[in-house]
XYZ file of N, CA and C in Angstrom:
558
model
N -1.241 8.377 16.003
C -2.144 8.489 14.673
C -1.184 8.315 12.881
N -2.226 6.472 12.875
C -1.255 5.799 12.216
C -1.883 6.344 11.310
N -1.450 7.162 9.615
C -1.703 7.920 8.519
C -0.918 7.758 7.209
N 0.202 6.926 7.728
C 0.773 6.632 6.072
C 1.358 4.887 6.565
N 2.004 4.646 5.472
C 3.208 3.393 5.482
C 4.002 3.930 6.340
N 4.638 4.586 7.015
C 5.803 5.349 7.939
C 5.379 4.325 8.865
N 3.539 4.871 9.773
C 2.323 4.959 10.363
C 2.641 3.898 10.890
N 2.079 2.555 10.018
C 1.841 1.475 9.989
C 3.385 0.148 10.663
N 4.271 1.207 9.777
C 5.357 0.065 10.011
C 5.442 0.636 11.734
N 6.023 1.750 12.320
C 5.704 2.843 13.226
C 5.537 1.438 14.286
N 4.017 1.523 14.141
C 3.033 1.780 14.992
C 3.107 -0.477 15.328
N 3.353 -1.117 13.931
C 4.173 -3.156 13.685
C 5.432 -2.236 15.326
N 6.572 -1.549 14.598
C 7.455 -1.297 15.881
C 7.785 -1.680 17.637
N 5.820 -0.615 17.448
C 5.405 -0.693 18.988
C 4.983 -1.846 19.665
N 4.940 -3.001 18.783
C 3.902 -4.353 19.250
C 4.551 -5.555 19.446
N 5.175 -4.977 20.460
C 5.626 -6.886 20.495
C 5.354 -8.019 19.838
N 4.527 -8.425 20.060
C 3.102 -8.788 20.377
C 3.108 -9.340 18.379
N 3.409 -8.147 17.806
C 3.409 -8.818 16.331
C 4.719 -8.513 15.539
N 5.949 -8.147 17.013
C 6.924 -7.996 16.508
C 7.750 -10.079 15.619
N 6.826 -10.435 17.783
C 6.822 -11.357 17.974
C 6.799 -13.106 16.373
N 5.781 -12.537 16.291
C 5.414 -13.681 14.973
C 5.859 -12.736 13.155
N 6.230 -12.069 12.665
C 6.596 -11.680 11.969
C 7.974 -12.052 12.105
N 9.044 -11.275 13.566
C 9.798 -12.376 13.569
C 10.082 -14.227 13.505
N 9.637 -15.450 14.257
C 8.900 -16.026 13.820
C 9.145 -17.032 12.008
N 8.368 -16.329 11.373
C 8.013 -16.224 9.967
C 9.186 -15.659 9.061
N 9.750 -15.091 9.394
C 11.210 -14.584 8.841
C 12.048 -15.445 8.969
N 11.734 -16.487 10.283
C 13.301 -17.421 10.632
C 13.168 -18.672 9.350
N 11.825 -18.612 8.694
C 11.318 -19.476 7.202
C 12.667 -19.555 6.586
N 12.657 -18.510 6.191
C 13.359 -18.563 5.271
C 13.046 -17.924 4.675
N 11.536 -17.826 3.436
C 10.972 -18.287 2.765
C 11.111 -16.899 1.159
N 10.864 -17.844 0.090
C 10.444 -16.924 -0.788
C 9.012 -15.507 -0.818
N 9.674 -14.861 -1.105
C 8.910 -13.600 -1.443
C 7.781 -14.300 0.306
N 7.928 -13.827 1.460
C 7.158 -14.096 2.267
C 6.480 -12.826 3.104
N 4.771 -12.852 3.628
C 4.812 -12.435 4.636
C 3.906 -12.578 4.787
N 3.467 -12.280 5.699
C 1.770 -12.382 6.428
C 1.003 -11.078 6.527
N -0.476 -11.291 6.128
C -0.448 -10.767 5.873
C -2.144 -10.716 6.188
N -3.095 -9.584 5.477
C -4.795 -10.366 5.057
C -5.111 -9.384 6.963
N -6.384 -9.830 8.402
C -6.536 -9.916 8.925
C -6.110 -8.980 9.886
N -3.978 -9.661 10.049
C -3.187 -9.394 10.951
C -3.312 -8.493 11.273
N -2.770 -7.590 9.882
C -2.482 -6.506 9.646
C -3.431 -5.092 9.352
N -5.316 -6.108 9.186
C -5.587 -5.007 9.255
C -7.154 -4.759 10.282
N -7.215 -6.029 11.040
C -7.622 -5.729 12.281
C -7.138 -4.757 13.570
N -5.400 -5.019 13.280
C -4.312 -3.985 14.606
C -4.258 -3.034 13.933
N -4.304 -2.893 12.194
C -4.981 -1.455 12.446
C -6.070 -0.808 12.743
N -7.595 -0.785 12.320
C -8.359 -0.922 12.840
C -8.212 -0.207 13.840
N -7.958 -1.214 14.532
C -8.320 -1.144 16.079
C -7.617 0.083 16.802
N -6.483 0.127 16.140
C -5.693 1.359 16.258
C -6.341 2.504 15.962
N -7.063 2.723 14.863
C -7.234 4.177 14.888
C -8.730 4.010 15.288
N -9.286 2.968 15.558
C -10.506 3.679 16.866
C -10.321 4.102 18.026
N -8.955 3.208 18.771
C -9.043 3.482 19.888
C -9.091 1.938 20.344
N -9.476 1.361 19.198
C -9.420 -0.780 20.413
C -8.453 -0.823 19.740
N -7.556 -1.256 20.937
C -5.840 -1.295 21.095
C -5.317 -3.337 21.168
N -6.403 -3.506 21.187
C -6.435 -5.130 21.417
C -7.029 -6.013 20.181
N -7.161 -5.260 18.514
C -8.816 -5.316 17.931
C -7.588 -6.758 17.427
N -6.078 -6.757 17.554
C -5.935 -8.379 16.076
C -6.319 -9.208 17.338
N -6.193 -10.530 17.364
C -6.209 -12.011 17.882
C -5.684 -13.155 16.882
N -4.799 -13.642 16.872
C -3.945 -14.406 17.124
C -4.896 -15.925 16.625
N -6.148 -15.814 16.111
C -6.582 -17.119 15.571
C -6.819 -17.566 14.681
N -6.158 -16.642 13.406
C -5.730 -17.366 12.102
C -5.305 -16.168 11.196
N -4.001 -16.033 11.423
C -2.446 -15.062 10.799
C -2.167 -15.479 9.426
N -2.193 -14.738 8.927
C -1.907 -15.552 6.959
C -0.600 -15.739 7.534
N 0.072 -16.114 6.236
C 0.844 -16.538 6.046
C 0.920 -17.526 4.292
N 1.659 -15.532 3.532
C 2.119 -16.783 2.553
C 3.111 -15.872 1.830
N 3.256 -17.174 0.266
C 4.457 -17.033 0.082
C 4.592 -17.238 -1.374
N 5.296 -17.712 -2.006
C 5.639 -17.972 -3.554
C 7.300 -18.298 -3.705
N 6.491 -19.629 -4.323
C 7.800 -21.123 -4.200
C 6.810 -21.817 -5.322
N 6.721 -21.971 -6.845
C 6.682 -22.742 -7.957
C 7.095 -24.412 -7.651
N 8.592 -23.698 -6.947
C 9.181 -25.711 -7.159
C 8.296 -26.439 -6.320
N 7.412 -25.999 -5.197
C 6.985 -26.915 -4.331
C 5.487 -27.053 -4.277
N 4.630 -26.787 -4.299
C 3.755 -26.473 -4.697
C 2.698 -27.634 -3.983
N 3.265 -28.379 -3.004
C 2.675 -29.269 -2.215
C 2.021 -28.794 -1.478
N 0.645 -28.958 -0.849
C -0.292 -28.871 0.268
C 0.504 -28.772 1.947
N 2.032 -31.309 1.217
C 1.747 -30.938 2.306
C 3.086 -30.214 3.326
N 3.519 -29.034 1.934
C 5.243 -28.433 2.694
C 3.939 -27.541 3.919
N 2.732 -26.440 2.839
C 1.784 -25.681 3.506
C 2.160 -25.286 5.084
N 1.554 -27.020 5.601
C 1.096 -28.166 6.035
C 2.909 -27.871 7.570
N 3.140 -28.442 7.302
C 4.992 -28.173 7.938
C 4.744 -27.429 7.779
N 5.015 -25.929 7.650
C 5.503 -24.869 8.039
C 4.029 -24.086 8.452
N 3.165 -24.700 8.087
C 1.475 -23.590 10.222
C 3.454 -25.058 11.095
N 3.214 -26.309 10.910
C 3.823 -26.745 12.116
C 5.398 -26.517 12.358
N 5.963 -26.035 12.118
C 7.253 -25.520 12.565
C 6.941 -24.433 13.406
N 5.633 -23.470 12.180
C 4.932 -22.371 13.829
C 4.760 -21.781 13.973
N 3.869 -23.485 14.495
C 3.539 -23.806 15.787
C 4.162 -24.185 17.285
N 5.048 -24.711 16.735
C 6.009 -24.854 17.641
C 7.248 -23.745 18.614
N 7.295 -22.947 17.949
C 7.898 -21.300 18.285
C 6.374 -20.469 18.930
N 5.443 -20.303 17.437
C 4.745 -19.328 18.203
C 3.136 -20.247 19.104
N 3.327 -21.125 19.876
C 1.964 -22.745 19.760
C 0.229 -21.422 20.149
N 0.117 -20.152 20.956
C -0.938 -19.450 20.779
C -1.333 -18.738 19.182
N 0.133 -19.409 18.381
C -1.149 -18.995 17.719
C -1.366 -18.951 16.627
N -3.465 -19.112 16.106
C -3.022 -20.563 14.432
C -2.663 -19.389 13.486
N -2.206 -20.848 12.413
C -1.383 -19.888 11.521
C -2.495 -20.551 10.327
N -2.232 -20.190 8.890
C -1.928 -20.516 8.246
C -1.264 -20.403 7.031
N -0.471 -21.474 6.523
C 0.249 -20.892 6.127
C 0.013 -20.983 3.400
N 0.099 -20.998 3.026
C -0.470 -20.586 1.595
C 0.760 -20.214 0.919
N 1.460 -21.011 0.032
C 2.381 -20.909 -1.399
C 1.182 -20.339 -2.170
N 1.048 -19.105 -2.312
C 0.625 -18.416 -3.372
C 1.260 -18.756 -4.692
N 2.342 -19.978 -5.512
C 2.489 -19.979 -6.493
C 1.101 -21.074 -7.119
N 0.060 -22.063 -5.917
C -0.796 -22.446 -6.055
C -2.263 -21.964 -6.183
N -2.465 -20.564 -5.233
C -3.811 -20.812 -5.198
C -4.983 -19.771 -5.997
N -3.976 -19.981 -6.903
C -4.624 -19.751 -8.230
C -5.759 -20.671 -9.020
N -5.540 -21.594 -8.504
C -6.381 -22.775 -8.752
C -7.490 -22.863 -8.077
N -8.182 -22.894 -6.955
C -9.020 -22.656 -6.375
C -9.753 -21.680 -6.627
N -9.167 -20.957 -6.976
C -9.523 -19.445 -7.419
C -10.569 -18.951 -9.053
N -9.661 -20.147 -9.401
C -10.397 -20.173 -10.885
C -9.340 -18.348 -11.340
N -8.283 -18.771 -11.020
C -7.769 -17.553 -11.894
C -6.488 -18.086 -12.781
N -6.255 -17.038 -13.770
C -4.624 -17.036 -14.016
C -3.923 -17.633 -13.250
N -2.682 -17.866 -13.834
C -1.016 -18.572 -12.313
C -0.861 -16.979 -11.411
N 0.091 -17.074 -10.687
C -0.073 -15.640 -9.640
C 1.555 -15.447 -10.331
N 1.961 -14.208 -10.608
C 3.194 -14.409 -11.042
C 4.508 -14.562 -9.314
N 3.772 -13.206 -8.382
C 4.955 -13.005 -6.978
C 3.588 -13.538 -6.559
N 3.875 -13.071 -5.172
C 2.954 -12.883 -3.363
C 2.211 -11.710 -4.104
N 2.806 -10.741 -4.714
C 1.970 -9.185 -5.154
C 0.844 -9.383 -5.385
N 0.933 -10.181 -6.533
C -0.056 -10.085 -8.181
C -1.270 -11.483 -6.894
N -0.396 -12.303 -6.188
C -2.364 -12.543 -5.682
C -2.436 -12.008 -4.778
N -2.118 -11.006 -4.181
C -2.796 -10.296 -3.120
C -3.639 -8.784 -3.804
N -3.394 -9.418 -5.598
C -4.564 -8.473 -6.331
C -5.180 -9.200 -6.451
N -5.528 -10.568 -6.478
C -6.950 -11.405 -5.961
C -7.150 -11.805 -5.327
N -7.196 -11.052 -3.749
C -7.810 -10.754 -2.807
C -8.952 -9.695 -3.147
N -9.816 -10.605 -2.322
C -11.664 -9.913 -1.837
C -11.424 -8.748 -1.875
N -10.365 -8.403 -1.082
C -10.898 -7.050 0.117
C -9.946 -5.997 -0.080
N -9.573 -4.606 -1.275
C -8.660 -4.015 -1.402
C -8.145 -3.651 0.145
N -8.593 -3.676 0.912
C -8.140 -3.547 3.118
C -7.930 -4.771 3.312
N -8.244 -6.006 3.200
C -7.536 -6.735 3.074
C -5.863 -7.128 2.473
N -6.115 -6.387 1.273
C -4.468 -6.589 0.380
C -3.557 -6.162 1.318
N -3.209 -6.895 1.880
C -1.555 -5.366 2.449
C -1.220 -6.745 3.613
N 0.156 -7.232 3.512
C 0.707 -7.587 4.651
C 2.072 -6.678 4.206
N 3.010 -7.552 5.516
C 4.009 -7.306 6.481
C 5.184 -8.352 6.803
N 6.836 -7.990 6.277
C 6.622 -8.887 6.502
C 8.319 -7.693 7.714
N 9.187 -8.710 7.859
C 10.631 -8.327 8.904
C 11.965 -8.502 8.640
N 13.033 -8.082 7.948
C 13.946 -8.543 7.109
C 14.970 -8.152 8.002
N 16.158 -8.813 8.226
C 16.805 -8.056 8.542
C 16.105 -6.452 9.978
N 15.745 -7.120 10.930
C 15.012 -5.738 11.859
C 13.771 -5.425 10.578
N 14.732 -5.011 9.727
C 13.589 -3.064 9.153
C 12.025 -4.638 8.748
N 10.943 -3.545 8.993
C 9.515 -3.861 8.501
C 9.674 -3.603 6.922
N 8.845 -4.050 6.415
C 7.664 -3.625 4.799
C 6.832 -4.118 4.360
N 6.108 -2.931 3.751
C 4.991 -3.678 3.291
C 4.027 -3.934 2.271
N 3.763 -4.387 1.924
C 3.396 -5.063 -0.338
C 0.991 -5.349 0.824
N 0.992 -3.697 -0.533
C -0.699 -3.389 -0.391
C -0.162 -2.411 -1.648
N -0.943 -3.847 -2.944
C -0.969 -3.714 -3.866
C -2.300 -2.606 -4.677
N -2.872 -2.082 -3.285
C -4.060 -0.962 -3.634
C -4.187 -0.068 -2.866
N -2.313 0.052 -2.923
C -2.272 0.608 -1.498
C -3.037 1.001 0.167
N -2.960 1.742 1.130
C -3.487 1.942 1.592
C -4.667 2.626 1.761
N -5.035 3.788 1.244
C -6.111 4.544 1.220
C -7.308 3.972 2.126
N -7.936 2.941 1.628
C -8.656 2.229 1.637
C -8.542 1.681 3.481
N -7.748 0.850 3.979
C -7.280 0.612 5.428
C -7.040 1.717 5.941
N -6.822 2.789 6.244
C -6.259 4.055 6.147
C -7.972 4.877 6.852
N -9.045 5.067 5.903
C -9.901 5.983 5.539
C -11.286 4.802 6.346
N -10.899 3.784 6.554
C -12.002 2.046 6.498
C -12.689 1.801 5.959
N -12.651 1.673 4.367
C -13.438 1.494 3.864
C -12.858 0.347 3.808
N -14.374 -0.215 2.980
C -14.287 -1.486 2.707
C -14.637 -2.224 1.190
N -14.220 -1.853 0.083
C -14.623 -2.775 -1.178
C -13.459 -4.180 -2.070
N -14.402 -4.633 -2.961
C -13.849 -5.170 -3.697
C -12.846 -5.325 -4.344
N -12.184 -5.009 -4.733
C -10.824 -5.916 -5.320
C -11.049 -6.044 -6.968
N -10.676 -5.384 -7.697
C -11.020 -5.402 -9.660
C -10.563 -6.923 -9.536
N -9.445 -7.651 -9.667
C -9.946 -9.106 -9.573
C -11.958 -9.609 -9.318
N -12.195 -8.899 -7.846
C -13.395 -9.707 -7.552
C -14.897 -8.949 -7.342
N -14.632 -8.325 -8.485
C -15.602 -8.084 -9.247
C -17.097 -9.032 -10.326
N -16.183 -9.168 -10.463
C -17.349 -10.982 -11.340
C -17.746 -11.848 -10.255
N -16.788 -12.075 -8.688
C -17.249 -12.893 -8.403
C -17.771 -11.662 -7.006
N -18.077 -11.148 -6.654
C -19.262 -11.277 -6.432
C -20.298 -11.426 -4.628
N -20.461 -12.562 -5.493
C -21.077 -13.986 -4.506
C -19.667 -13.606 -3.461
N -18.474 -13.973 -3.443
C -17.514 -14.217 -2.476
C -17.805 -12.705 -1.951
N -17.667 -11.891 -2.219
C -17.092 -11.098 -1.287
C -18.484 -10.443 -0.205
N -19.553 -10.513 -1.111
C -21.057 -10.159 -0.604
C -20.609 -11.015 1.285
N -20.113 -12.912 0.119
C -20.445 -13.818 1.302
C -19.612 -13.219 3.205
N -18.494 -12.418 2.266
C -17.024 -11.688 3.350
C -17.977 -10.727 3.961
N -19.236 -9.964 3.786
C -19.078 -8.858 4.128
C -20.654 -9.907 4.913
N -20.534 -10.703 5.048
C -21.393 -10.851 5.865
C -21.485 -11.370 6.711
N -19.928 -12.111 6.457
C -19.544 -13.069 6.820
C -19.167 -12.784 8.540
N -18.168 -12.293 7.862
C -17.136 -11.775 9.120
C -18.091 -10.302 10.129
N -18.243 -9.772 9.756
C -19.974 -8.800 10.513
C -18.234 -7.668 10.960
N -18.106 -7.176 10.086
C -16.113 -6.231 11.153
C -17.494 -4.519 11.220
N -18.812 -4.705 10.288
C -19.900 -3.545 10.805
C -19.929 -3.886 12.568
N -20.238 -4.520 12.693
C -19.967 -5.450 14.337
C -19.295 -4.401 15.097
N -18.097 -4.349 14.579
C -16.965 -4.818 15.089
C -16.179 -2.836 15.224
N -16.547 -2.115 14.124
C -16.120 -1.144 13.351
C -16.738 -0.572 13.481
N -17.944 -0.021 13.946
C -19.190 0.745 13.274
C -19.368 1.877 12.164
N -17.979 1.940 12.569
C -17.467 3.081 11.205
C -17.286 3.182 10.045
N -16.752 1.920 9.715
C -16.306 0.726 7.847
C -17.289 1.349 7.050
N -17.095 1.786 6.104
C -17.726 2.554 4.679
C -17.844 0.701 4.246
N -18.778 0.289 3.599
C -18.803 -1.145 3.307
C -19.153 -0.958 1.791
N -17.795 -0.690 0.339
C -18.510 -0.664 -0.983
C -18.775 -1.952 -1.789
N -19.508 -1.352 -3.156
C -19.511 -2.855 -3.527
C -19.255 -2.613 -4.806
N -18.675 -1.793 -5.431
C -18.109 -0.679 -6.875
C -16.383 -1.434 -6.658
N -15.188 -1.511 -7.419
C -14.862 -2.117 -7.066
C -13.357 -0.513 -7.100
N -12.702 -0.046 -7.467
C -11.998 1.054 -7.522
C -12.192 1.303 -9.113
């Protein structure tokens, strides 16, 4: 049973399919680079509910932070490089050093700061593999993820339309009926 960060790390280590993705991203050597969002969230929820194949690789979010090259074309080239290594994965590579612009936020200071501006606390989770060691990044902790609670991050409280749109569009409760959806930030 997954009940804490060590449990999540052990779970990821037990999944060759997820390790393959984490290791592919590691080979890019990008600064402050992580694989996050639904890649981790859905897999953990699947494990917690006995749906071991709850993860899909149709949207694997790779996030990194590099102020020296903010071009979207770099993200595309990195995605193409990952696609060549893992053609069964649909990659989304985004430099968080520029994502504040489209989100109408102040510039982010690093990837962790960017995760603080993601819509849901349970989605603000990422992992990376470095020298065969898995690390987690979870600026809001793991309680919501492990308790299967969806709630907006504090920064999303002023963007409730975005949050409601994601809750409606993702239809998480169809897949995981036991989820609790909250509309107040922590």
